[in-house]
Coordinates of C-alpha atoms and ligand atoms in Angstrom, one line a residue:
M1 CA -99.7 119.6 -117.9
R2 CA -101.5 119.3 -114.5
H3 CA -98.6 119.1 -112.0
L4 CA -94.8 119.3 -112.4
I5 CA -93.4 116.5 -110.3
D6 CA -90.7 115.0 -112.5
F7 CA -89.3 116.5 -115.6
G8 CA -89.6 113.1 -117.3
D9 CA -93.4 113.6 -117.3
L10 CA -93.1 116.5 -119.7
T11 CA -93.0 115.7 -123.5
R12 CA -90.5 117.6 -125.6
A13 CA -93.4 119.5 -127.2
E14 CA -94.6 120.6 -123.8
W15 CA -91.1 121.8 -122.9
E16 CA -90.8 123.7 -126.3
A17 CA -94.2 125.4 -125.6
L18 CA -93.0 126.4 -122.1
Y19 CA -89.8 127.7 -123.5
Q20 CA -91.6 129.7 -126.2
R21 CA -93.7 131.4 -123.5
C22 CA -90.6 131.9 -121.4
S23 CA -88.8 133.6 -124.3
A24 CA -91.9 135.8 -124.9
I25 CA -91.8 136.8 -121.3
M26 CA -88.1 137.7 -121.4
D27 CA -88.5 139.7 -124.6
H28 CA -91.8 141.5 -123.6
P29 CA -92.3 141.2 -119.8
A30 CA -94.9 144.0 -119.8
D31 CA -97.3 141.8 -121.8
F32 CA -97.4 139.3 -119.0
M33 CA -97.9 141.7 -116.0
D34 CA -101.5 140.5 -115.5
A35 CA -101.2 136.9 -116.6
C36 CA -101.9 135.6 -113.1
R37 CA -103.9 138.5 -111.8
G38 CA -106.2 137.3 -109.0
R39 CA -104.3 134.0 -108.7
V40 CA -102.7 132.9 -105.4
M41 CA -99.6 130.8 -105.0
A42 CA -99.0 128.8 -101.8
S43 CA -95.3 128.3 -101.1
L44 CA -94.5 125.4 -98.7
F45 CA -90.8 125.2 -98.0
Y46 CA -90.0 122.5 -95.5
E47 CA -86.3 122.8 -96.3
P48 CA -83.9 125.8 -96.6
S49 CA -83.9 127.7 -99.9
T50 CA -82.9 131.1 -101.2
R51 CA -83.1 131.0 -105.0
T52 CA -86.0 128.6 -105.5
N53 CA -88.2 130.2 -102.9
F54 CA -87.4 133.8 -103.9
S55 CA -87.5 133.2 -107.6
F56 CA -90.9 131.6 -107.3
Q57 CA -92.2 134.5 -105.3
A58 CA -90.7 137.0 -107.6
A59 CA -92.0 135.1 -110.6
M60 CA -95.6 135.1 -109.2
L61 CA -95.5 138.8 -108.3
R62 CA -94.1 139.7 -111.8
V63 CA -97.1 138.0 -113.5
G64 CA -99.5 139.9 -111.2
G65 CA -100.4 137.1 -108.7
T66 CA -99.9 137.0 -105.0
V67 CA -98.2 134.6 -102.6
F68 CA -98.5 133.2 -99.1
G69 CA -96.5 130.4 -97.4
F70 CA -93.8 129.5 -95.0
A71 CA -90.1 128.8 -95.2
D72 CA -89.7 127.1 -91.9
P73 CA -92.1 124.2 -91.1
R74 CA -91.5 124.7 -87.3
S75 CA -94.0 127.5 -87.6
T76 CA -96.8 125.3 -89.0
S77 CA -99.1 122.5 -87.8
T78 CA -96.6 120.0 -89.2
A79 CA -94.9 120.6 -85.9
K80 CA -98.1 119.4 -84.2
G81 CA -98.1 116.2 -86.2
E82 CA -100.4 117.1 -89.1
T83 CA -100.0 114.8 -92.1
L84 CA -98.9 116.0 -95.5
K85 CA -102.2 114.9 -96.9
D86 CA -104.2 117.2 -94.5
T87 CA -101.9 120.1 -95.0
I88 CA -102.3 119.8 -98.8
K89 CA -106.1 119.3 -98.6
M90 CA -106.3 122.5 -96.7
V91 CA -103.8 124.6 -98.6
S92 CA -105.2 123.6 -102.0
G93 CA -108.5 125.0 -100.8
Y94 CA -106.9 128.4 -100.3
A95 CA -104.5 128.6 -103.3
D96 CA -104.6 128.2 -107.1
V97 CA -101.1 126.5 -107.3
V98 CA -98.9 124.9 -104.6
V99 CA -95.1 125.0 -104.7
M100 CA -93.5 122.6 -102.3
R101 CA -90.0 121.7 -101.2
N102 CA -89.7 118.9 -98.8
P103 CA -86.7 116.8 -97.5
K104 CA -88.5 113.5 -98.2
E105 CA -88.1 111.8 -101.6
G106 CA -91.5 111.5 -103.4
A107 CA -93.2 114.2 -101.2
A108 CA -94.4 116.2 -104.2
K109 CA -95.9 113.1 -105.9
A110 CA -97.6 112.3 -102.6
A111 CA -99.0 115.9 -102.4
S112 CA -100.3 115.7 -105.9
L113 CA -102.6 112.8 -105.1
Y114 CA -104.6 114.9 -102.7
S115 CA -104.5 118.4 -104.2
N116 CA -107.3 120.2 -106.0
V117 CA -104.8 122.5 -107.7
P118 CA -101.5 121.9 -109.5
V119 CA -98.5 121.0 -107.4
I120 CA -95.0 122.0 -108.4
N121 CA -92.1 120.1 -107.0
A122 CA -89.5 122.6 -105.8
G123 CA -87.2 119.8 -104.7
D124 CA -88.0 116.5 -102.9
G125 CA -85.0 115.3 -100.9
G126 CA -82.2 114.0 -103.0
H127 CA -84.6 112.9 -105.7
M128 CA -85.8 115.6 -108.3
H129 CA -85.9 119.3 -108.8
P130 CA -87.7 119.9 -112.2
T131 CA -88.0 123.7 -112.0
Q132 CA -84.3 124.0 -111.6
T133 CA -84.2 122.1 -114.9
T134 CA -86.4 124.6 -116.5
A135 CA -83.8 127.2 -115.5
D136 CA -81.0 125.1 -116.8
L137 CA -82.6 124.3 -120.2
T138 CA -83.6 128.0 -120.7
T139 CA -79.9 129.0 -120.0
I140 CA -78.5 126.5 -122.5
T141 CA -81.1 127.2 -125.2
R142 CA -80.9 131.0 -124.8
L143 CA -77.0 131.0 -124.8
R144 CA -76.2 128.2 -127.2
G145 CA -79.3 128.2 -129.5
S146 CA -80.1 124.6 -129.0
V147 CA -79.5 121.6 -126.7
D148 CA -79.3 118.9 -129.4
G149 CA -75.8 117.4 -129.9
L150 CA -74.1 119.0 -126.9
S151 CA -71.5 117.3 -124.7
V152 CA -72.6 117.9 -121.1
G153 CA -70.4 117.3 -118.0
L154 CA -72.2 116.8 -114.7
C155 CA -69.7 117.1 -111.9
G156 CA -69.9 116.6 -108.1
D157 CA -72.4 114.8 -105.9
L158 CA -74.4 113.0 -108.6
K159 CA -75.9 110.6 -106.0
N160 CA -77.7 113.2 -103.8
G161 CA -77.9 116.1 -106.3
R162 CA -81.5 116.3 -107.3
T163 CA -80.9 119.0 -109.9
V164 CA -78.7 116.5 -111.8
H165 CA -81.3 113.8 -111.8
S166 CA -83.9 116.1 -113.2
L167 CA -81.5 117.5 -115.8
I168 CA -80.6 114.0 -117.0
K169 CA -84.3 113.2 -117.5
A170 CA -84.7 116.4 -119.5
L171 CA -81.6 116.1 -121.6
A172 CA -82.7 112.6 -122.6
K173 CA -85.5 114.3 -124.6
F174 CA -83.0 115.9 -127.0
E175 CA -81.0 114.3 -129.9
G176 CA -77.4 113.3 -129.6
V177 CA -76.5 114.6 -126.1
K178 CA -73.4 113.1 -124.7
F179 CA -73.2 112.8 -120.9
Y180 CA -69.9 112.9 -118.9
L181 CA -70.8 111.9 -115.4
I182 CA -67.9 113.1 -113.2
A183 CA -68.1 111.9 -109.6
P184 CA -66.3 109.9 -106.9
R185 CA -67.4 106.3 -107.1
E186 CA -69.4 106.6 -103.8
L187 CA -71.3 109.6 -105.2
A188 CA -72.1 108.3 -108.6
V189 CA -75.7 108.6 -110.0
P190 CA -78.3 106.4 -108.3
E191 CA -79.2 103.1 -109.9
Y192 CA -82.6 104.3 -111.2
I193 CA -80.9 107.1 -113.2
R194 CA -78.3 104.7 -114.6
A195 CA -81.1 102.2 -115.5
F196 CA -83.0 105.1 -117.2
M197 CA -80.0 106.1 -119.2
K198 CA -79.3 102.6 -120.3
E199 CA -83.0 101.9 -121.2
R200 CA -83.0 105.1 -123.4
G201 CA -79.7 104.1 -125.0
L202 CA -78.1 107.4 -124.0
W203 CA -74.4 108.0 -124.6
F204 CA -72.7 108.3 -121.3
V205 CA -69.4 107.7 -119.5
E206 CA -68.8 107.7 -115.7
V207 CA -65.4 109.1 -114.7
T208 CA -63.8 110.4 -111.5
G209 CA -61.4 113.0 -113.0
L210 CA -62.6 116.5 -114.0
E211 CA -59.6 117.8 -115.8
T212 CA -59.2 115.1 -118.4
V213 CA -62.7 115.6 -119.8
I214 CA -63.0 119.4 -119.6
P215 CA -61.7 120.0 -123.2
Q216 CA -64.5 117.9 -124.7
L217 CA -67.4 119.7 -123.0
D218 CA -69.9 122.3 -124.3
V219 CA -71.6 122.5 -120.8
L220 CA -70.0 121.9 -117.5
Y221 CA -72.6 121.6 -114.7
M222 CA -70.9 121.8 -111.3
T223 CA -72.7 120.8 -108.2
R224 CA -72.1 121.0 -104.4
I225 CA -71.5 117.9 -102.3
Q226 CA -74.9 117.7 -100.5
R227 CA -73.7 117.7 -96.9
E228 CA -77.3 117.5 -95.5
R229 CA -78.0 114.2 -97.3
F230 CA -75.1 112.2 -95.8
V231 CA -76.0 109.7 -93.2
D232 CA -72.4 109.1 -92.4
P233 CA -70.5 112.3 -91.6
L234 CA -67.2 110.6 -92.5
E235 CA -68.4 110.0 -96.0
Y236 CA -69.0 113.7 -96.4
E237 CA -65.5 114.5 -94.9
R238 CA -63.9 112.1 -97.5
N239 CA -65.6 113.8 -100.4
K240 CA -65.9 117.5 -99.5
G241 CA -63.7 119.7 -101.6
I242 CA -63.0 116.9 -104.1
Y243 CA -63.7 119.0 -107.2
V244 CA -62.7 122.7 -107.5
L245 CA -63.0 124.4 -110.8
T246 CA -60.4 127.1 -111.2
R247 CA -59.5 129.6 -113.9
R248 CA -56.4 127.6 -114.6
K249 CA -58.4 124.4 -115.2
L250 CA -60.5 126.3 -117.7
E251 CA -57.5 127.1 -119.9
R252 CA -58.0 123.9 -121.8
A253 CA -61.7 124.3 -122.1
R254 CA -63.6 125.4 -125.2
Q255 CA -64.1 129.1 -125.7
N256 CA -67.9 128.8 -125.9
L257 CA -68.2 126.4 -122.9
L258 CA -71.0 127.2 -120.5
V259 CA -70.0 126.8 -116.8
M260 CA -73.3 126.3 -114.9
H261 CA -74.2 125.6 -111.3
P262 CA -77.6 125.5 -109.7
L263 CA -76.2 127.3 -106.7
P264 CA -75.6 127.6 -103.7
R265 CA -71.8 127.2 -104.3
V266 CA -69.6 126.1 -101.5
D267 CA -66.0 125.7 -102.8
E268 CA -66.5 123.8 -106.1
I269 CA -66.0 126.8 -108.3
A270 CA -63.2 129.2 -107.3
I271 CA -64.2 132.9 -107.2
D272 CA -61.7 133.7 -109.9
V273 CA -63.9 131.9 -112.4
D274 CA -66.8 134.3 -111.8
D275 CA -65.4 136.9 -114.2
D276 CA -64.7 134.5 -117.0
P277 CA -67.3 135.1 -119.7
R278 CA -68.0 131.3 -119.7
A279 CA -69.3 131.4 -116.1
V280 CA -73.1 131.8 -116.5
Y281 CA -74.4 130.6 -113.1
F282 CA -75.8 134.0 -112.0
E283 CA -77.5 134.5 -115.3
Q284 CA -78.8 130.9 -114.9
A285 CA -80.5 131.9 -111.6
R286 CA -82.2 134.9 -113.4
Y287 CA -83.4 132.7 -116.3
G288 CA -84.9 130.4 -113.6
M289 CA -87.2 133.3 -112.6
F290 CA -88.5 133.7 -116.1
A291 CA -89.0 130.0 -116.6
R292 CA -91.0 129.9 -113.4
M293 CA -93.1 132.9 -114.7
A294 CA -93.9 130.8 -117.8
L295 CA -94.8 127.8 -115.7
L296 CA -97.0 129.7 -113.3
T297 CA -99.0 131.4 -116.1
D298 CA -99.9 127.9 -117.3
L299 CA -100.5 126.0 -114.0
A300 CA -101.9 128.8 -111.8
N301 CA -104.6 129.4 -114.4
Q302 CA -106.0 125.9 -114.5
E303 CA -109.4 124.9 -113.2
R304 CA -109.7 123.4 -109.8
M305 CA -110.1 119.6 -110.0
D306 CA -111.2 117.0 -107.5
P307 CA -108.4 114.5 -107.2
G308 CA -110.8 111.7 -106.4
A309 CA -110.5 109.0 -103.8
V310 CA -107.0 107.5 -103.1
E311 CA -106.4 104.0 -101.9
I312 CA -105.3 103.9 -98.3
G313 CA -102.0 102.1 -97.8
K314 CA -100.9 99.9 -94.9
G315 CA -97.4 101.3 -94.4
P316 CA -94.3 101.5 -96.7
V317 CA -93.5 98.9 -99.3
C318 CA -90.4 100.8 -100.2
S319 CA -87.2 100.4 -98.1
N320 CA -85.6 103.7 -99.0
P321 CA -85.3 105.4 -95.5
N322 CA -85.7 108.8 -97.1
C323 CA -88.9 107.9 -99.0
I324 CA -92.1 109.9 -98.1
T325 CA -93.9 106.6 -97.6
Q326 CA -91.7 105.9 -94.5
T327 CA -93.4 108.7 -92.6
E328 CA -96.8 109.1 -94.3
H329 CA -98.1 105.6 -93.8
Y330 CA -101.5 106.1 -95.4
L331 CA -100.0 106.6 -98.9
P332 CA -101.0 104.0 -101.5
P333 CA -98.5 101.3 -102.5
L334 CA -97.8 102.7 -106.0
V335 CA -95.3 100.9 -108.2
K336 CA -93.8 101.9 -111.5
Q337 CA -91.3 100.3 -113.9
N338 CA -87.8 101.8 -114.5
G339 CA -85.8 99.9 -117.0
G340 CA -88.0 96.8 -116.6
V341 CA -87.6 96.8 -112.8
D342 CA -90.3 97.4 -110.2
C343 CA -89.7 100.7 -108.4
C344 CA -91.5 102.9 -105.9
A345 CA -93.6 105.4 -107.8
F346 CA -92.8 108.1 -105.2
C347 CA -89.0 108.0 -104.8
D348 CA -88.0 105.7 -107.7
A349 CA -86.0 103.3 -105.5
Q350 CA -86.0 99.7 -106.6
L351 CA -88.4 97.5 -104.6
R352 CA -86.9 94.4 -103.1
Ligands
LIG401 C1 -80.2 123.2 -105.5 C2 -81.2 122.4 -104.7 O1 -81.8 122.9 -103.8 O2 -81.2 121.2 -104.9 N1 -80.4 124.6 -105.3 C3 -81.3 125.3 -106.0 O3 -82.5 125.0 -105.9 N2 -80.9 126.1 -106.9 C4 -78.8 122.8 -105.4 C5 -78.2 122.6 -104.1 O4 -78.8 122.8 -103.1 O5 -77.0 122.2 -104.1

């Protein structure tokens, strides 16, 4: 693995190797105290974050490395009009690994084209969030023993929820997973995710009601309605508070259900659920730190590499207003296929 941009790029064997290292770290943390000694992580957070930013920092410090970065882009040269390319060229000269969160979809992929060191996507707009997925899979594997054959409910804002998109890509690598996609119609998964699921022949249903499917689930992954991604505030108003998991609703659920949430929670899980043994979201956040430790011991120890020349683009070919190519016009016109359809290689939107 050179970068971690999209969980779909990882093979199942690569994930298993990462999980083995993560398990070893959880069981014997002292053995990994110096695994990144002398290594430096740059943490570029162009968007708010608590868990991801802190857990990456804690992870790097716990494996003996050091960290610099920002959590507010207004304090950087981006505010003076510097391009992402220039920021990455410079930062990748100072650090051994770059962790980046950015509000634009495809930003991490764009950064990886110019970086001399591995880039880790810590969230790119409403697109992907693969390191949250490492937390999610670690939680499921550690608490259920295996991911194969589970029935997984994904509930909430499946359109804008990047953690869900990455998790679907990851769960597709396992055998016999059943997907219950629970969302209002206007917040259903994006077309590229649906096309991906169909192409892979995955078992999935799309429903609007939470209560009817709860009894079938092994994992219920709740998500927040992503207010900051809505262009139309009325659409947010229509959908906020639409799903609220309560202790009463859990009465019909399996005894070994895992209730997960990437956090932050707004109101989609009532506080009375927190003390139910099936609620594992705070443990999930801690597992995320261990998974990031495992990831950093691999990526921060790689040799620097010249990324080579990149074709200079002539402006966006993709019409997604949130795509990184809309603001960084020099990016090359990269295309990939999703389910036989031409899509933007940065944000996955279909090209028309
Ligand atoms: C998620 C994110 O940033 O996408 N948070 C996280 O990283 N744990 C989920 C969210 O913000 O709703």
